[in-house]
Coordinates of C-alpha atoms in Angstrom, one line a residue:
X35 CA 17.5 -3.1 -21.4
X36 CA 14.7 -1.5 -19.5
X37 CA 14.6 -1.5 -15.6
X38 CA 11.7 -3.5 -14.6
X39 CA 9.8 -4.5 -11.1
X40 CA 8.1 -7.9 -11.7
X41 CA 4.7 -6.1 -11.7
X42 CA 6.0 -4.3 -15.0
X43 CA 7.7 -7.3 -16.2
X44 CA 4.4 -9.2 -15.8
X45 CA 2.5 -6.8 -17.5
X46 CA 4.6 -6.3 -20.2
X47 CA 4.6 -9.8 -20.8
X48 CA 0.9 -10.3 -21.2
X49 CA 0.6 -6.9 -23.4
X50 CA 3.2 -8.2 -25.7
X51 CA 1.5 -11.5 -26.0
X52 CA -2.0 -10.2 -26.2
X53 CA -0.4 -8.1 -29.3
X54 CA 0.7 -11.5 -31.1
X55 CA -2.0 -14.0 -30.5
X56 CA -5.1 -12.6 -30.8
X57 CA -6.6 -15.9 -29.1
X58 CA -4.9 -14.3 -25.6
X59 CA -7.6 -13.3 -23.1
X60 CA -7.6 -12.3 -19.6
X61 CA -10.3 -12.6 -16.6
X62 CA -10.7 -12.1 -13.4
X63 CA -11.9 -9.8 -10.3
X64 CA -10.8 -6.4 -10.7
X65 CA -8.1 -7.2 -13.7
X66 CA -10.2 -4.7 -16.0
X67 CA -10.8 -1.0 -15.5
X68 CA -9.2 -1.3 -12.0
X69 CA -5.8 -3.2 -13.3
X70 CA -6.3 -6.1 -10.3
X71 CA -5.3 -5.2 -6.9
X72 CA -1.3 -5.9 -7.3
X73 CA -2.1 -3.3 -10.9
X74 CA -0.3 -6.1 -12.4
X75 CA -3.0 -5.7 -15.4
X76 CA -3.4 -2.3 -15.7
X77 CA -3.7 -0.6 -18.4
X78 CA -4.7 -3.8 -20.6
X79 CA -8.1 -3.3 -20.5
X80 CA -7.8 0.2 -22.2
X81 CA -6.0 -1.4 -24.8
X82 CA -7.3 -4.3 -25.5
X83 CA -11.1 -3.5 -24.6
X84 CA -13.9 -5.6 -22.2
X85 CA -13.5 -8.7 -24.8
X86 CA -10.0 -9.5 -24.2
X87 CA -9.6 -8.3 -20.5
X88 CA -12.9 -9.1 -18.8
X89 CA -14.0 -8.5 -15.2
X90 CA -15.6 -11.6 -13.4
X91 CA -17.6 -12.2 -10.6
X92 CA -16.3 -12.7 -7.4
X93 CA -16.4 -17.0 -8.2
X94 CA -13.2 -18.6 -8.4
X95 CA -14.7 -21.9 -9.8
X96 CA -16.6 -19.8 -12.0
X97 CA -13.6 -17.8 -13.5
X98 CA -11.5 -21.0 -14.0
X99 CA -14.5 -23.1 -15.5
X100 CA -14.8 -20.2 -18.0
X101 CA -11.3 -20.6 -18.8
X102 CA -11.4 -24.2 -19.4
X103 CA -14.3 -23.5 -22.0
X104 CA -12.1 -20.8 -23.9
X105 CA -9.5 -22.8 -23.9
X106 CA -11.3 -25.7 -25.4
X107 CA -12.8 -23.8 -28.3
X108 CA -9.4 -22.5 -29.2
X109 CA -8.7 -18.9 -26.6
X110 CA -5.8 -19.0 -24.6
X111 CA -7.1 -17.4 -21.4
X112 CA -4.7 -15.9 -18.9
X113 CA -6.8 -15.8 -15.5
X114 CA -6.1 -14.4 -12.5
X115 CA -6.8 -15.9 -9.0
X116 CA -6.7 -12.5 -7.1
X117 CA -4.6 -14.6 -4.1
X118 CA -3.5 -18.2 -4.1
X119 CA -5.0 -18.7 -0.9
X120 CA -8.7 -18.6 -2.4
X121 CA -8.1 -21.1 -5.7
X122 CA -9.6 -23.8 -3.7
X123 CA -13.2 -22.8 -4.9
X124 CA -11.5 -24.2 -7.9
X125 CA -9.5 -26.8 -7.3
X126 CA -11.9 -29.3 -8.6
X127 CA -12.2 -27.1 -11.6
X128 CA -8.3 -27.4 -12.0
X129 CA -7.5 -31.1 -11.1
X130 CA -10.9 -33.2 -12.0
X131 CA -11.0 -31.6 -15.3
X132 CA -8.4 -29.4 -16.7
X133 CA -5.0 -31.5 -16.0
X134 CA -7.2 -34.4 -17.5
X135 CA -8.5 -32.9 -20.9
X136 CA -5.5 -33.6 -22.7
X137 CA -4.7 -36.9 -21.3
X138 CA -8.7 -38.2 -22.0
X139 CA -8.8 -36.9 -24.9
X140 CA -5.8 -38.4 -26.7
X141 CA -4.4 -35.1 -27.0
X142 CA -7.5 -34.0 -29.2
X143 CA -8.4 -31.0 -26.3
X144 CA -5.0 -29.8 -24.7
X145 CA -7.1 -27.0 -23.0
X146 CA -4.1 -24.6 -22.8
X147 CA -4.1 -22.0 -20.2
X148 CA -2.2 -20.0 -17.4
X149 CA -3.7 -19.4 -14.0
X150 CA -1.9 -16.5 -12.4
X151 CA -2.0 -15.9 -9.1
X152 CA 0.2 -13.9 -6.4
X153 CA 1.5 -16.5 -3.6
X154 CA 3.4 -16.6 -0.1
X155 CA 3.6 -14.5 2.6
X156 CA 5.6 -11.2 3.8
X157 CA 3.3 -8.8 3.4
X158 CA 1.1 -8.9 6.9
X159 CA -1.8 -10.2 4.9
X160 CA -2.3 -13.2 7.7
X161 CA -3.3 -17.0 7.2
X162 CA -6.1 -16.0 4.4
X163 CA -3.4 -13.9 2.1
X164 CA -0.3 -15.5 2.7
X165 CA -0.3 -19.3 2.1
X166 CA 2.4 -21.2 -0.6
X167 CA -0.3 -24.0 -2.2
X168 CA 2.4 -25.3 -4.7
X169 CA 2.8 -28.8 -4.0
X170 CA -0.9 -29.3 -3.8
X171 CA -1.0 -28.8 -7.5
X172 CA 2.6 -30.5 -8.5
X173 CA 0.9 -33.8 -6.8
X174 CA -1.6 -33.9 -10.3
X175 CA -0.3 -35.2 -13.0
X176 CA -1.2 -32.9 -16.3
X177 CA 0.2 -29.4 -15.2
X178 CA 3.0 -27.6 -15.0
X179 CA 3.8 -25.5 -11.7
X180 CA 6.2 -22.2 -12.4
X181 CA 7.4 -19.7 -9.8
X182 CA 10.0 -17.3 -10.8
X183 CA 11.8 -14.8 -8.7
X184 CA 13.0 -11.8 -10.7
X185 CA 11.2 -9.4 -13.5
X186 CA 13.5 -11.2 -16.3
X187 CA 12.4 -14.5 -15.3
X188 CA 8.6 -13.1 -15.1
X189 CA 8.6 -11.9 -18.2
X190 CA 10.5 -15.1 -20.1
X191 CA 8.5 -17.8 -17.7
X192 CA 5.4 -16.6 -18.5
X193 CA 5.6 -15.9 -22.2
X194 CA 7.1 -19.1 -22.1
X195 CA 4.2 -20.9 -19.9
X196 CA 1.4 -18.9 -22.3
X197 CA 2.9 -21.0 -25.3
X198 CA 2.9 -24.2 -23.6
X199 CA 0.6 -26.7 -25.1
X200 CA 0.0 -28.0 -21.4
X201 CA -1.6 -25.7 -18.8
X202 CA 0.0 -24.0 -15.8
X203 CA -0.1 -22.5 -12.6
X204 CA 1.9 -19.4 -12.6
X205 CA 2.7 -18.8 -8.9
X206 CA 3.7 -14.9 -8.7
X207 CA 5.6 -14.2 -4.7
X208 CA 3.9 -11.1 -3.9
X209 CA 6.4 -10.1 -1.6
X210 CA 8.9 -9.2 -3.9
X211 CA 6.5 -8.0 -7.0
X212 CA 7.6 -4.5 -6.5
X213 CA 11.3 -5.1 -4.0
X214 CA 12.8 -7.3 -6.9
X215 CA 14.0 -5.5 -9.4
X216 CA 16.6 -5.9 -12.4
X217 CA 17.0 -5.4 -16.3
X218 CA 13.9 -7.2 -18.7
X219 CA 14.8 -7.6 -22.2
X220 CA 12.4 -5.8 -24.7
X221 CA 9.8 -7.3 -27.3
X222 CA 10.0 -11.3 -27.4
X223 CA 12.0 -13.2 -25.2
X224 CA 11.5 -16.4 -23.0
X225 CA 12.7 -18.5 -20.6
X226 CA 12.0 -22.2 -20.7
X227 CA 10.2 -24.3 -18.8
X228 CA 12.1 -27.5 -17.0
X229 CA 15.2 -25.2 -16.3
X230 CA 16.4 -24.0 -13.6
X231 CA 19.0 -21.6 -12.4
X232 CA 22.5 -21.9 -10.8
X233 CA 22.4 -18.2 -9.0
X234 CA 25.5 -18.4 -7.2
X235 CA 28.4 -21.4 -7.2
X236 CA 30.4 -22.7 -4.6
X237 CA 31.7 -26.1 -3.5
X238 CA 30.2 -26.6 -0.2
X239 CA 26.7 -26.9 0.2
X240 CA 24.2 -26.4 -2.6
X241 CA 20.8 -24.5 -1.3
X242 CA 17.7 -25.3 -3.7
X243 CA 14.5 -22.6 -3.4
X244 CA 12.4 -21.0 -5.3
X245 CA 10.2 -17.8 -4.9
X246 CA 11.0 -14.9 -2.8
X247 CA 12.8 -17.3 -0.6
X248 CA 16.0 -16.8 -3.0
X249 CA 17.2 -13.3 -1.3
X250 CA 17.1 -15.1 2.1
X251 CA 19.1 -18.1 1.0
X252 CA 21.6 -15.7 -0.8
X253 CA 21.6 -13.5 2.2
X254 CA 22.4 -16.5 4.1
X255 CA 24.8 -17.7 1.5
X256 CA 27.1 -14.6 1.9
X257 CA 26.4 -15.1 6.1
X258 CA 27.9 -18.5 5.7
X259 CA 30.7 -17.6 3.1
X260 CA 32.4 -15.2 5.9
X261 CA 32.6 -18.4 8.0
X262 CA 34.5 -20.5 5.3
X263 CA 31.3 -22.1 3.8
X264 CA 31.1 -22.0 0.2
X265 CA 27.3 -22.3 -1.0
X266 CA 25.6 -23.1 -4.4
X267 CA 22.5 -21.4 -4.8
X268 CA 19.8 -23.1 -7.0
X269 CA 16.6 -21.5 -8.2
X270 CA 14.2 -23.9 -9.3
X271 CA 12.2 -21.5 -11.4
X272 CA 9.7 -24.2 -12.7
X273 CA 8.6 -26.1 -10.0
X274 CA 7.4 -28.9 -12.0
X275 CA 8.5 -30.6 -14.3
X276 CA 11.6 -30.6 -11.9
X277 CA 14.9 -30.0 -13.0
X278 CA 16.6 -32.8 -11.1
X279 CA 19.6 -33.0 -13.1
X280 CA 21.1 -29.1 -11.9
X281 CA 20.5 -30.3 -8.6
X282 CA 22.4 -34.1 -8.6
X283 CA 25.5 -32.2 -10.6
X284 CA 25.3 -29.6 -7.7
X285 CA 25.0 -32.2 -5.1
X286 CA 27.5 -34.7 -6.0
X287 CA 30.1 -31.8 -6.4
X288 CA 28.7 -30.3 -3.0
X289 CA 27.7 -33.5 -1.1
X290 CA 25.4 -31.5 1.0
X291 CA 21.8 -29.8 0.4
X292 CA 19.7 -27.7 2.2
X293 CA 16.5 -27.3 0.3
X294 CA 14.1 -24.1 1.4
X295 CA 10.6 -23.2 0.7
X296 CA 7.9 -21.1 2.2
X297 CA 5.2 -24.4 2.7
X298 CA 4.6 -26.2 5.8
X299 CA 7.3 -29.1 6.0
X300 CA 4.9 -32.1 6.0
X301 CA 4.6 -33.2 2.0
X302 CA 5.9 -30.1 0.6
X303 CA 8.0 -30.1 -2.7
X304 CA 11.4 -30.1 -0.5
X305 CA 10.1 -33.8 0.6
X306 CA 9.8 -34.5 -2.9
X307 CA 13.5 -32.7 -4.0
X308 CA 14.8 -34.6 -1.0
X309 CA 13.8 -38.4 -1.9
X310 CA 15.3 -37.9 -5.4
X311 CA 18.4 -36.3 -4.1
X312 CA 18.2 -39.6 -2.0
X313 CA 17.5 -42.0 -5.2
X314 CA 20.1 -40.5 -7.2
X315 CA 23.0 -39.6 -5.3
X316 CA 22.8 -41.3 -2.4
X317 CA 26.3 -42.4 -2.3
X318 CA 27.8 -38.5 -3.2
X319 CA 25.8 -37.5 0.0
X320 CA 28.5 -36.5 3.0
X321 CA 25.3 -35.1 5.2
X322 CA 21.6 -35.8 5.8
X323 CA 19.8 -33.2 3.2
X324 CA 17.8 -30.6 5.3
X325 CA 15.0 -28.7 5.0
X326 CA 14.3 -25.5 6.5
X327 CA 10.5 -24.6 5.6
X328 CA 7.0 -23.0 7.0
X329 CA 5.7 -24.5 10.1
X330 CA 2.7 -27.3 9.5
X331 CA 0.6 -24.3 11.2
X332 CA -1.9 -22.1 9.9
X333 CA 0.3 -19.1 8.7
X334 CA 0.2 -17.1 11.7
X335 CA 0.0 -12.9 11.6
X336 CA 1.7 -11.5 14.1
X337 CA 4.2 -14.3 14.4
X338 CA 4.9 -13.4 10.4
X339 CA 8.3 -13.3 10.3
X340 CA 9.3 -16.1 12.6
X341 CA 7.0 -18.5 10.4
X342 CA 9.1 -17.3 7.0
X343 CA 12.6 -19.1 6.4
X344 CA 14.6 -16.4 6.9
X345 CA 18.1 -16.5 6.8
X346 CA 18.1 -16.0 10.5
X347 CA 16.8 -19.6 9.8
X348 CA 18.4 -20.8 7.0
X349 CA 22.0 -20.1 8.5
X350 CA 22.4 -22.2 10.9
X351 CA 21.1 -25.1 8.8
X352 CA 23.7 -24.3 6.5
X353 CA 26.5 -24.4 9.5
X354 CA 25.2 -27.9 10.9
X355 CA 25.2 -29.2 7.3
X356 CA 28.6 -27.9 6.4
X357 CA 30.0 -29.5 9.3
X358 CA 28.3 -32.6 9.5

């Protein structure tokens, strides 16, 4: 198998699907003749022409309403929010109208679409380039939320999400688009949605994250693991629908959890994780569940890295759970 970055995984995701379904279409600024500003389309638009891969305007609400009309007459637009920070121009697009099509309609108009867009911080782009909006979308019923952290999962998540009859919002941690690296399987291959992944086992603590979060709570799990702690690392993958069940099997064999994600703390998907750990193993739990998150700040610029749960961070909330 190929060696991959997820920027190439990405890409060669969207190029083989574009080849198969000739309904596939992607928008945005800059994903044409320039390939976006990540490159994580280039090369499409030479291929597939100014049809199929189409420059927008600079109008968020614009580029996702378009979408939503595609989708409605039958496309299956891919479009590109050029950072996660500015979808708000279209969050009324996104919640008031496409998570309800499908459920208004009696399942007549599924609008089926996947709004990429690059998330999260690490990459001194400050409070405007840097922000993790996930939970603000898993609170509406009628989509699905992915965020994979490795070019295999890429690839298989979002082949995977562009087949869904339901739509999705394809969070992409631009931190690690080009450090992560690994072995992408060739032609068609997916991963599927509603599963996620046991990275590492161990009988002590289980640690649930997603995003580019993961190498920080490895990092920390192999920290912890020369201090006696034994750590199960969960990645999520798909954010929502949750896959609550690998996490209650890990937590009643662990009885502990620390959950870690990039968001401010205050009504972030680890609350969430947390209150169904609570509901549904309750009684395995030998510690309070922790959370070690963003601050409920405006991501800060200089003050990057203290902001980010690092494993500096994540450590010692492992330590204090462990020996609760």
């Amino acid at each position: 198998m190929p060696q991959m970055n997820m920027v190439q995984a990405i890409n060669d995701a969207l190029r083989h699907e574009m080849r198969r379904d000739q309904r596939v279409v992607v928008l945005g600024e800059d994903v044409g003749k320039v390939g976006g500003v990540f490159r994580v389309t280039q090369g499409l638009f030479d291929e597939f022409g100014d049809d199929r891969v189409i420059d927008t305007p600079l109008s968020e609400g614009g580029i996702i309403g378009t979408a939503i009309g595609m989708a409605l007459y039958g496309l299956v637009p891919v479009p590109e929010i050029q950072f996660s920070d500015f979808i708000f121009p279209a969050y009324d697009q996104i919640v008031s109208e496409l998570a309800k099509y499908r459920y208004r309609s009696g399942g007549e108009y599924p609008a089926k679409l996947v709004i990429r867009t690059p998330t999260g911080g690490g990459i001194r782009g400050g409070h405007y380039h840097s922000q993790s909006p996930e939970a603000q979308f898993i609170h509406v019923a009628g989509l699905k939320v992915v965020c994979p952290s490795n070019p295999a999962d890429a690839k298989g998540l979002l082949l995977a999400s562009i087949r869904d009859p339901d739509p999705v919002l394809f969070f992409e941690p631009k931190r690690i688009y080009r450090a992560a690296k690994g072995e992408v399987p060739e032609g068609d291959f997916t991963v599927p949605l509603g599963k996620a992944s046991v990275v590492r086992k161990g009988q002590n603590v289980t640690i649930v994250v997603w995003g580019a979060m993961l190498y920080e709570a490895l990092e920390a799990a192999n920290q912890a693991a020369a201090q006696g702690i034994d750590c199960e690392v969960i990645d999520l993958r798909t954010l929502w629908p949750l896959d609550i069940e690998t996490i209650i099997t890990s937590v009643k064999k662990t009885g502990r959890v620390v959950v870690v994600h990039e968001a401010p703390k205050s009504c972030g998907l680890g609350g969430e994780i947390v209150a169904l750990i609570n509901e549904k193993a309750f009684l395995h739990l030998e510690a309070p569940p922790k959370r070690v998150t963003g601050f409920d700040t405006p991501f800060p610029y200089t003050l990057e890295m203290e902001y980010l749960p690092l494993s500096h961070r994540i450590l010692p909330a492992i330590i204090e759970t462990a020996r609760y």
